Short mmCIF file of C-alpha atoms and ligand atoms in Angstrom, two decimals:
data_model
loop_
_atom_site.label_atom_id
_atom_site.label_comp_id
_atom_site.label_asym_id
_atom_site.label_seq_id
_atom_site.Cartn_x
_atom_site.Cartn_y
_atom_site.Cartn_z
CA MET U 145 60.88 174.77 15.75
CA PRO U 146 63.64 172.25 15.05
CA GLY U 147 62.90 168.57 15.64
CA ILE U 148 64.71 166.69 18.39
CA GLN U 149 66.05 164.02 16.13
CA ALA U 150 69.32 165.03 14.56
CA GLY U 151 70.16 163.68 11.14
CA GLU U 152 73.49 161.98 10.49
CA GLY U 153 76.37 164.36 11.02
CA GLU U 154 74.07 167.09 12.17
CA LYS U 155 74.17 168.33 15.75
CA ARG U 156 71.16 167.63 17.93
CA ARG U 157 68.94 170.55 18.83
CA SER U 158 66.60 170.88 21.75
CA LEU U 159 62.88 170.84 21.22
CA HIS U 160 62.43 173.63 23.76
CA GLY U 161 64.63 176.28 22.14
CA HIS U 162 68.10 177.44 23.13
CA TRP U 163 69.63 180.07 25.41
CA SER U 164 70.22 183.25 23.47
CA SER U 165 73.78 183.56 24.76
CA ARG U 166 76.38 182.13 27.11
CA MET U 167 75.51 184.85 29.60
CA ALA U 168 71.88 183.81 29.53
CA PHE U 169 72.87 180.27 30.47
CA ILE U 170 75.15 181.41 33.29
CA LEU U 171 72.37 183.60 34.61
CA ALA U 172 69.82 180.82 34.43
CA VAL U 173 72.02 178.29 36.20
CA THR U 174 73.06 180.87 38.79
CA GLY U 175 69.42 181.78 39.23
CA SER U 176 68.56 178.16 39.88
CA ALA U 177 71.49 177.66 42.25
CA VAL U 178 71.06 180.86 44.25
CA GLY U 179 67.89 180.66 46.25
CA LEU U 180 66.47 179.74 49.60
CA GLY U 181 69.22 177.14 49.82
CA ASN U 182 71.84 179.84 50.27
CA ILE U 183 70.01 182.33 52.42
CA TRP U 184 67.43 180.35 54.35
CA LYS U 185 68.83 176.83 54.51
CA PHE U 186 72.61 177.21 54.66
CA PRO U 187 72.62 179.33 57.85
CA TYR U 188 70.09 177.19 59.68
CA VAL U 189 71.67 173.86 58.79
CA ALA U 190 75.13 175.24 59.62
CA GLY U 191 73.69 176.45 62.92
CA GLN U 192 72.14 173.09 63.72
CA ASN U 193 75.42 171.35 63.00
CA GLY U 194 77.63 173.56 65.10
CA GLY U 195 79.13 175.96 62.54
CA GLY U 196 82.86 175.80 61.70
CA ALA U 197 83.48 172.13 61.00
CA PHE U 198 80.23 171.86 59.05
CA VAL U 199 81.16 174.84 56.88
CA LEU U 200 84.56 173.31 56.17
CA VAL U 201 83.08 169.97 55.13
CA TYR U 202 80.55 171.85 53.03
CA LEU U 203 83.30 173.69 51.15
CA VAL U 204 85.26 170.49 50.57
CA CYS U 205 82.12 168.81 49.21
CA VAL U 206 81.43 171.74 46.88
CA LEU U 207 84.93 171.59 45.42
CA LEU U 208 85.60 167.87 45.21
CA ILE U 209 82.09 166.58 44.55
CA GLY U 210 79.87 169.49 43.54
CA MET U 211 82.10 170.91 40.86
CA PRO U 212 82.76 167.67 38.92
CA VAL U 213 79.13 166.56 39.22
CA MET U 214 77.92 169.90 37.92
CA MET U 215 80.24 169.66 34.93
CA SER U 216 79.10 166.10 34.30
CA GLU U 217 75.47 167.14 34.37
CA ILE U 218 75.96 169.98 31.94
CA LEU U 219 77.94 167.89 29.50
CA ILE U 220 75.47 165.01 29.60
CA GLY U 221 72.61 167.45 29.10
CA ARG U 222 74.21 169.18 26.16
CA ARG U 223 75.09 165.93 24.46
CA GLY U 224 71.59 164.49 24.84
CA ARG U 225 69.61 167.68 24.27
CA ARG U 226 66.41 166.27 25.79
CA ASN U 227 64.73 165.99 29.13
CA PRO U 228 66.92 164.20 31.70
CA ILE U 229 65.11 160.86 31.39
CA ALA U 230 65.34 160.73 27.59
CA THR U 231 68.88 162.05 27.62
CA MET U 232 70.11 159.36 30.00
CA ALA U 233 68.34 156.65 27.97
CA LEU U 234 69.74 157.96 24.70
CA LEU U 235 73.32 158.40 25.87
CA GLY U 236 73.18 155.10 27.75
CA GLU U 237 72.56 153.37 24.45
CA GLU U 238 74.82 155.58 22.38
CA GLU U 239 77.75 154.90 24.71
CA GLY U 240 77.20 151.15 24.48
CA SER U 241 75.64 150.70 27.91
CA SER U 242 71.89 150.49 28.51
CA PRO U 243 68.84 152.73 28.18
CA ARG U 244 68.09 151.81 31.75
CA TRP U 245 70.20 154.79 32.81
CA ARG U 246 66.91 156.57 32.34
CA LEU U 247 66.09 155.57 35.91
CA ILE U 248 68.62 158.13 37.13
CA GLY U 249 66.82 160.78 35.15
CA GLY U 250 63.59 159.50 36.66
CA MET U 251 64.86 159.80 40.21
CA GLY U 252 65.86 163.38 39.43
CA VAL U 253 62.43 164.29 38.11
CA LEU U 254 60.90 162.83 41.25
CA ALA U 255 63.37 164.66 43.52
CA GLY U 256 62.52 167.95 41.82
CA ILE U 257 58.83 167.42 42.46
CA LEU U 258 59.39 166.54 46.12
CA ILE U 259 61.80 169.42 46.73
CA LEU U 260 59.57 172.01 45.14
CA SER U 261 56.65 170.85 47.26
CA TYR U 262 58.32 172.11 50.45
CA TYR U 263 60.46 174.77 48.81
CA SER U 264 57.31 176.52 47.71
CA VAL U 265 56.03 176.57 51.28
CA ILE U 266 59.14 178.36 52.55
CA ALA U 267 59.04 180.65 49.52
CA GLY U 268 55.48 181.41 50.60
CA TRP U 269 56.82 182.51 54.02
CA THR U 270 59.17 184.81 52.17
CA LEU U 271 56.32 186.38 50.22
CA ALA U 272 54.36 186.82 53.43
CA TYR U 273 57.37 188.47 55.06
CA ALA U 274 57.63 190.88 52.13
CA PHE U 275 54.04 191.94 52.77
CA LYS U 276 54.62 192.13 56.51
CA SER U 277 57.71 194.28 55.97
CA VAL U 278 56.02 196.80 53.76
CA SER U 279 53.24 197.21 56.31
CA GLY U 280 55.82 198.03 58.97
CA SER U 281 55.16 194.98 61.18
CA PHE U 282 58.78 194.74 62.31
CA ALA U 283 59.55 198.40 63.03
CA GLY U 284 61.18 198.60 66.45
CA ALA U 285 60.18 195.04 67.43
CA GLY U 286 62.32 193.12 69.93
CA PRO U 287 63.35 189.43 69.82
CA ALA U 288 60.33 188.20 71.79
CA GLU U 289 57.88 190.06 69.60
CA ILE U 290 59.49 188.83 66.39
CA SER U 291 59.45 185.22 67.65
CA ALA U 292 55.82 185.49 68.64
CA HIS U 293 55.04 186.96 65.25
CA PHE U 294 56.69 184.05 63.47
CA ALA U 295 55.06 181.44 65.69
CA GLU U 296 51.66 182.97 65.12
CA PHE U 297 52.18 183.13 61.38
CA VAL U 298 53.25 179.52 60.86
CA SER U 299 50.56 178.26 63.21
CA SER U 300 47.94 179.32 60.68
CA TRP U 301 47.81 176.64 58.04
CA GLU U 302 45.33 178.71 56.06
CA LEU U 303 47.73 181.62 55.76
CA VAL U 304 50.77 179.46 55.06
CA GLY U 305 48.73 177.44 52.56
CA LEU U 306 47.57 180.61 50.84
CA CYS U 307 51.13 181.91 50.43
CA HIS U 308 52.25 178.50 49.13
CA THR U 309 49.39 178.63 46.62
CA LEU U 310 50.36 182.11 45.50
CA PHE U 311 53.99 181.11 45.02
CA MET U 312 53.14 177.95 43.07
CA SER U 313 50.86 179.96 40.80
CA LEU U 314 53.67 182.38 40.01
CA THR U 315 56.00 179.48 39.25
CA ILE U 316 53.53 177.73 36.96
CA LEU U 317 53.05 181.00 35.13
CA VAL U 318 56.72 181.40 34.21
CA VAL U 319 57.31 177.75 33.42
CA ALA U 320 54.28 177.71 31.13
CA ARG U 321 55.74 180.52 29.06
CA GLY U 322 58.83 178.59 28.02
CA VAL U 323 62.58 178.74 28.17
CA GLU U 324 63.64 182.00 26.64
CA ARG U 325 60.68 184.23 27.23
CA GLY U 326 60.07 183.07 30.77
CA LEU U 327 63.27 181.93 32.42
CA GLU U 328 65.83 184.36 31.09
CA ARG U 329 63.95 187.51 31.87
CA ALA U 330 63.17 186.48 35.41
CA VAL U 331 66.85 185.93 36.21
CA ARG U 332 68.60 188.83 34.60
CA PHE U 333 68.43 191.45 37.31
CA MET U 334 67.69 189.37 40.39
CA VAL U 335 71.12 187.96 41.29
CA PRO U 336 73.02 191.27 41.06
CA ALA U 337 70.32 193.10 43.00
CA LEU U 338 70.28 190.49 45.73
CA LEU U 339 74.04 190.66 46.02
CA VAL U 340 74.01 194.44 46.50
CA LEU U 341 71.40 194.22 49.21
CA MET U 342 73.26 191.45 51.01
CA LEU U 343 76.39 193.56 51.06
CA ALA U 344 74.41 196.37 52.68
CA LEU U 345 73.15 193.92 55.30
CA LEU U 346 76.66 192.65 55.83
CA GLY U 347 77.66 196.23 56.66
CA TYR U 348 74.94 196.28 59.28
CA SER U 349 76.01 193.01 60.78
CA ILE U 350 79.66 194.13 60.90
CA ASN U 351 78.42 197.03 63.02
CA SER U 352 76.42 194.79 65.31
CA GLY U 353 79.40 194.41 67.62
CA PHE U 354 79.32 190.62 67.29
CA PHE U 355 80.94 190.22 63.91
CA GLY U 356 84.03 188.56 65.39
CA GLU U 357 81.87 186.05 67.23
CA GLY U 358 79.92 185.35 64.05
CA LEU U 359 83.12 184.79 62.10
CA ALA U 360 84.45 182.49 64.80
CA PHE U 361 81.22 180.50 64.83
CA MET U 362 81.40 179.98 61.08
CA PHE U 363 85.06 179.35 60.63
CA THR U 364 86.49 177.77 63.78
CA PRO U 365 86.11 174.06 63.19
CA ASP U 366 85.31 171.93 66.20
CA PHE U 367 85.59 168.42 64.83
CA GLY U 368 84.11 167.02 68.00
CA LYS U 369 80.75 168.31 66.74
CA LEU U 370 81.10 166.52 63.44
CA THR U 371 78.77 163.53 63.62
CA GLY U 372 78.02 161.26 60.69
CA ASP U 373 74.73 163.08 60.33
CA SER U 374 76.33 166.48 60.08
CA VAL U 375 78.79 165.31 57.43
CA LEU U 376 75.82 163.97 55.49
CA ALA U 377 73.96 167.23 56.01
CA ALA U 378 76.95 169.20 54.68
CA MET U 379 77.16 167.06 51.57
CA GLY U 380 73.39 167.19 51.06
CA GLN U 381 73.51 170.96 51.40
CA ALA U 382 76.22 171.15 48.73
CA PHE U 383 74.01 169.21 46.31
CA PHE U 384 70.93 171.19 47.21
CA SER U 385 72.57 174.57 46.99
CA LEU U 386 74.24 173.87 43.64
CA SER U 387 70.98 172.41 42.26
CA ILE U 388 72.81 169.25 41.21
CA GLY U 389 71.87 165.58 41.42
CA MET U 390 68.39 165.91 39.98
CA GLY U 391 68.80 166.59 36.30
CA ALA U 392 67.85 170.26 36.54
CA ILE U 393 71.28 171.37 35.43
CA MET U 394 71.15 168.60 32.83
CA ALA U 395 67.88 170.02 31.54
CA TYR U 396 69.41 173.49 31.37
CA GLY U 397 72.52 172.06 29.69
CA ALA U 398 70.27 170.71 26.96
CA TYR U 399 69.62 174.27 25.86
CA LEU U 400 73.29 175.30 25.92
CA PRO U 401 74.96 176.45 22.70
CA GLU U 402 77.73 174.23 21.34
CA GLU U 403 80.64 176.59 21.78
CA THR U 404 80.14 177.58 25.42
CA SER U 405 82.80 176.43 27.88
CA ILE U 406 81.35 174.04 30.43
CA MET U 407 84.28 174.36 32.81
CA GLY U 408 84.24 178.15 32.83
CA THR U 409 80.50 178.26 33.33
CA SER U 410 80.54 175.74 36.17
CA ALA U 411 83.36 177.54 37.93
CA ALA U 412 81.48 180.84 37.71
CA VAL U 413 78.26 179.36 39.03
CA VAL U 414 79.88 177.41 41.85
CA THR U 415 81.83 180.47 42.96
CA ALA U 416 78.78 182.73 42.93
CA ASP U 417 76.65 180.21 44.80
CA THR U 418 79.25 179.58 47.47
CA LEU U 419 80.01 183.26 48.00
CA ILE U 420 76.35 184.03 48.49
CA ALA U 421 75.92 181.24 51.03
CA ILE U 422 78.96 182.40 53.00
CA LEU U 423 77.74 185.98 52.80
CA ALA U 424 74.36 184.89 54.15
CA GLY U 425 76.10 183.19 57.07
CA LEU U 426 78.21 186.26 57.75
CA MET U 427 75.19 188.49 57.83
CA ILE U 428 73.09 186.20 59.97
CA PHE U 429 75.31 184.70 62.67
CA PRO U 430 76.56 187.98 64.16
CA LEU U 431 72.92 189.04 64.51
CA VAL U 432 71.93 185.69 66.01
CA LEU U 433 74.67 186.00 68.61
CA ALA U 434 74.10 189.72 69.23
CA ASN U 435 70.45 189.07 70.03
CA GLY U 436 70.93 185.95 72.08
CA LEU U 437 69.08 183.78 69.56
CA ASP U 438 69.78 180.08 69.14
CA PRO U 439 71.82 179.24 66.00
CA ALA U 440 70.32 175.74 66.09
CA GLU U 441 66.69 176.81 66.16
CA GLY U 442 65.96 175.47 62.66
CA PRO U 443 63.98 176.61 59.61
CA GLY U 444 62.75 179.82 61.25
CA LEU U 445 66.26 181.22 61.75
CA VAL U 446 66.39 183.91 59.02
CA PHE U 447 62.79 184.84 59.68
CA HIS U 448 63.76 185.67 63.24
CA THR U 449 67.10 187.31 62.66
CA LEU U 450 66.60 189.57 59.70
CA PRO U 451 63.32 191.22 60.76
CA LEU U 452 65.05 192.05 64.05
CA ALA U 453 67.89 193.75 62.25
CA PHE U 454 65.56 195.54 59.86
CA GLY U 455 63.34 196.63 62.72
CA GLN U 456 66.20 198.49 64.32
CA MET U 457 67.88 200.16 61.36
CA THR U 458 66.94 203.43 59.76
CA GLY U 459 65.12 202.86 56.51
CA GLY U 460 64.41 199.36 57.80
CA VAL U 461 60.96 199.13 56.27
CA LEU U 462 62.33 199.80 52.82
CA PHE U 463 65.32 197.46 53.23
CA ALA U 464 63.23 194.67 54.69
CA THR U 465 60.70 194.88 51.90
CA LEU U 466 63.38 194.96 49.24
CA PHE U 467 65.18 192.04 50.82
CA PHE U 468 62.18 189.74 51.09
CA VAL U 469 61.00 190.68 47.60
CA LEU U 470 64.42 189.84 46.20
CA LEU U 471 64.58 186.61 48.18
CA SER U 472 61.19 185.68 46.74
CA PHE U 473 62.61 186.34 43.30
CA ALA U 474 65.62 184.15 44.06
CA ALA U 475 63.27 181.40 45.22
CA TRP U 476 61.16 181.88 42.13
CA THR U 477 64.05 181.39 39.69
CA SER U 478 65.04 178.25 41.62
CA ALA U 479 61.49 176.94 41.61
CA ILE U 480 61.42 177.26 37.85
CA GLY U 481 64.50 175.03 37.66
CA LEU U 482 62.98 172.51 40.05
CA MET U 483 59.97 172.09 37.78
CA GLU U 484 61.81 172.10 34.47
CA PRO U 485 62.83 168.40 34.28
CA ALA U 486 59.32 167.15 35.01
CA VAL U 487 57.73 169.59 32.62
CA ALA U 488 60.19 168.86 29.81
CA TRP U 489 59.45 165.17 30.31
CA VAL U 490 55.67 165.60 30.13
CA VAL U 491 56.00 167.75 27.00
CA GLU U 492 58.15 165.18 25.21
CA HIS U 493 56.54 161.96 26.35
CA ARG U 494 52.96 162.81 27.07
CA HIS U 495 52.71 165.14 24.09
CA ARG U 496 51.18 167.99 26.01
CA SER U 497 51.76 171.67 25.37
CA ARG U 498 54.19 173.38 27.72
CA ALA U 499 51.38 175.25 29.39
CA GLU U 500 49.38 172.08 30.05
CA ALA U 501 52.45 170.27 31.34
CA ALA U 502 53.27 173.13 33.71
CA MET U 503 49.70 173.06 34.96
CA ILE U 504 49.58 169.29 35.55
CA ILE U 505 52.94 169.09 37.31
CA GLY U 506 52.32 172.33 39.18
CA VAL U 507 49.04 171.20 40.65
CA LEU U 508 50.56 167.89 41.71
CA ILE U 509 53.39 169.71 43.50
CA TRP U 510 50.98 172.17 45.04
CA ALA U 511 48.91 169.35 46.52
CA LEU U 512 51.98 167.55 47.87
CA GLY U 513 53.08 170.82 49.45
CA PHE U 514 50.28 170.61 51.95
CA GLY U 515 52.25 167.92 53.75
CA SER U 516 54.78 170.63 54.56
CA VAL U 517 52.23 173.39 55.10
CA LEU U 518 50.69 171.28 57.86
CA SER U 519 54.07 170.25 59.33
CA PHE U 520 54.33 173.62 61.06
CA ASN U 521 50.89 173.61 62.64
CA VAL U 522 48.12 170.99 62.50
CA LEU U 523 50.46 168.03 62.03
CA SER U 524 53.49 169.40 63.89
CA ASP U 525 53.23 166.59 66.43
CA ILE U 526 53.30 163.87 63.83
CA THR U 527 56.97 162.98 63.68
CA PHE U 528 58.80 159.95 62.38
CA ILE U 529 62.37 159.07 61.28
CA LYS U 530 63.83 162.60 60.92
CA GLY U 531 60.97 164.67 62.31
CA THR U 532 57.91 166.21 60.69
CA ILE U 533 56.73 165.51 57.14
CA PHE U 534 58.68 168.59 56.07
CA ASP U 535 61.88 167.37 57.76
CA ASN U 536 61.56 163.98 56.10
CA PHE U 537 60.94 165.39 52.63
CA ASP U 538 63.98 167.58 53.06
CA HIS U 539 66.20 164.82 54.40
CA LEU U 540 65.10 162.25 51.83
CA THR U 541 65.69 164.58 48.89
CA SER U 542 68.77 166.64 49.83
CA ASN U 543 70.68 164.09 51.82
CA ILE U 544 69.75 160.86 50.05
CA MET U 545 68.24 161.24 46.58
CA LEU U 546 70.48 164.04 45.30
CA PRO U 547 73.81 162.53 46.38
CA LEU U 548 72.68 159.09 45.21
CA SER U 549 71.91 160.41 41.72
CA GLY U 550 75.19 162.28 42.01
CA VAL U 551 77.11 159.00 42.33
CA PHE U 552 75.48 157.66 39.19
CA ILE U 553 75.89 160.87 37.22
CA ALA U 554 79.60 160.96 38.05
CA ILE U 555 79.99 157.28 37.18
CA PHE U 556 78.09 157.76 33.94
CA ALA U 557 80.20 160.69 32.81
CA GLY U 558 83.45 159.22 34.13
CA TRP U 559 83.16 155.52 33.27
CA ILE U 560 80.30 154.91 30.84
CA MET U 561 80.83 157.77 28.42
CA CYS U 562 83.94 157.30 26.35
CA ARG U 563 86.85 159.64 26.64
CA ASN U 564 86.23 161.13 23.24
CA SER U 565 82.66 162.13 24.01
CA THR U 566 83.47 163.85 27.28
CA ALA U 567 86.64 165.48 25.96
CA GLU U 568 84.70 166.83 23.03
CA GLU U 569 82.13 168.44 25.33
CA LEU U 570 84.73 169.79 27.73
CA GLY U 571 86.85 171.32 25.00
CA GLY U 572 89.80 168.95 24.67
CA ALA U 573 91.80 166.58 26.84
CA GLY U 574 94.09 169.03 28.63
CA ARG U 575 95.18 169.13 32.27
CA LEU U 576 91.88 170.45 33.57
CA TYR U 577 90.07 167.74 31.65
CA ARG U 578 92.19 165.08 33.31
CA LEU U 579 91.56 166.64 36.70
CA TRP U 580 87.81 166.61 36.07
CA ARG U 581 87.95 163.00 34.92
CA MET U 582 89.80 161.89 38.00
CA LEU U 583 87.34 163.69 40.25
CA ALA U 584 84.34 162.26 38.38
CA ARG U 585 85.70 158.72 38.21
CA PHE U 586 87.14 158.33 41.67
CA VAL U 587 86.87 161.19 44.10
CA ALA U 588 83.19 162.06 43.78
CA PRO U 589 81.71 158.54 43.83
CA VAL U 590 84.00 157.30 46.57
CA GLY U 591 83.54 160.51 48.57
CA ILE U 592 79.76 160.27 48.42
CA LEU U 593 79.81 156.60 49.41
CA LEU U 594 82.10 157.32 52.35
CA VAL U 595 79.75 160.02 53.59
CA PHE U 596 76.81 157.61 53.32
CA LEU U 597 78.75 154.97 55.23
CA LYS U 598 79.71 157.48 57.89
CA ALA U 599 76.10 158.59 58.25
CA ILE U 600 74.87 155.07 58.90
CA GLY U 601 77.66 154.61 61.41
CA LEU U 602 79.85 152.20 59.45
CA LEU U 603 82.97 154.37 59.61
CA PRO U 604 85.00 155.02 62.76
CA GLU U 605 84.95 158.47 64.42
CA LEU U 606 87.53 161.00 63.23
CA SER U 607 88.55 162.21 66.65
N1 LIG G 715 69.67 175.38 44.63
C1 LIG G 715 68.39 175.86 45.03
C2 LIG G 715 68.58 176.78 46.21
O1 LIG G 715 69.65 176.87 46.74
C3 LIG G 715 67.45 174.73 45.34
C4 LIG G 715 67.49 173.62 44.37
C5 LIG G 715 67.82 172.35 44.60
C6 LIG G 715 67.22 173.70 42.99
N2 LIG G 715 67.79 171.62 43.46
C7 LIG G 715 67.42 172.42 42.46
C8 LIG G 715 66.84 174.73 42.17
C9 LIG G 715 67.26 172.18 41.12
C10 LIG G 715 66.68 174.48 40.83
C11 LIG G 715 66.89 173.22 40.31
O2 LIG G 715 67.67 177.41 46.65
#
């Protein structure tokens, strides 16, 4: 195993091993990006925020903010080759600023822990739905039955807690096994398989008779519905869905071979992630409208819509099972990424083995997760600021912590790192490099700040 400290003139290597190929890296980052964020969260948040205009703002955020921030994260990660905290400290010094940039890495590690605590709970629902599907629970069921089924399920904290426990155990297992053996294998077949199944579902939803209405809901912008909060939600969703703003992509970048193109990789990942989110919307909204469901009903949306569709189609039991199993896989590969920064940090700074680190962090996250487990039953009446404990964890992380780190990451890559360093990582100072630099220096930080200002009501209304 190579040491972390590079000698003079020698390139730094990561302590945790390297991706075996460029494809492995693309798969791993795509696996972390594609997850519940695309299929569970995107449709329900879009639904809560009125559809069209939200989707448009989301796409603009992905392009103008998400893309440059993702590139910045990868390049910072590859240059530092350590866990996000150590990398930010090291580069902060190396670039003549301060090691205090480590705080940004620290906020990312914390965000990952908080996100995974509720992410695992929803992933647990997905596992439960895979079991329910295979036992034929949804065959022929109508909207009322499916809703009752969901309500009954989430009202049992024991059951939800059990599924959360199962999911966290699976995650700890893979993370404990290390970068190449664990992460790569888990990702390789999942994304393509999920895509195929989603296309099949799209076919079903095109036949639902409400496809036009679904399309209109998603793509006809009504800017009257665009409050400061929904603009913030769209930006937060872009960060969440692309897995950026918390050092996860930085941690993955640390294992990236020297010669791989950061721009090409980012473009591929951003495209795949966005397509899958849009596809999820296109398969869900026609079904929501066809069955008279409420697009704004919240986190239960896909768990109401899809079982309904599966229940009515031929071969539904098989499709439903496959779908929820694949979605659990997608959640699993994301969960691994959410844990990686914290685990890499414990390994390097607390001198634990990878397995011990995964265990310590995993148990902490598992315990925190009970805040969200209970948000849907025992503690569902305890609401403050943005709603239940779950709602607040989600809002604090996606809409505040991730974009806030995003500002600093963009500023770090755009202003603190010298031109030579970033140009070297991005493969020369051509036109695309200059475009990235402008986005990282100006557009992303200013854009994020404007959205924050709008959300706290300091900007005038658009319409
Ligand atoms: N992008 C993941 C999803 O859409 C969730 C996520 C957010 C994530 N931040 C992350 C995954 C960091 C891995 C690493 O489901």
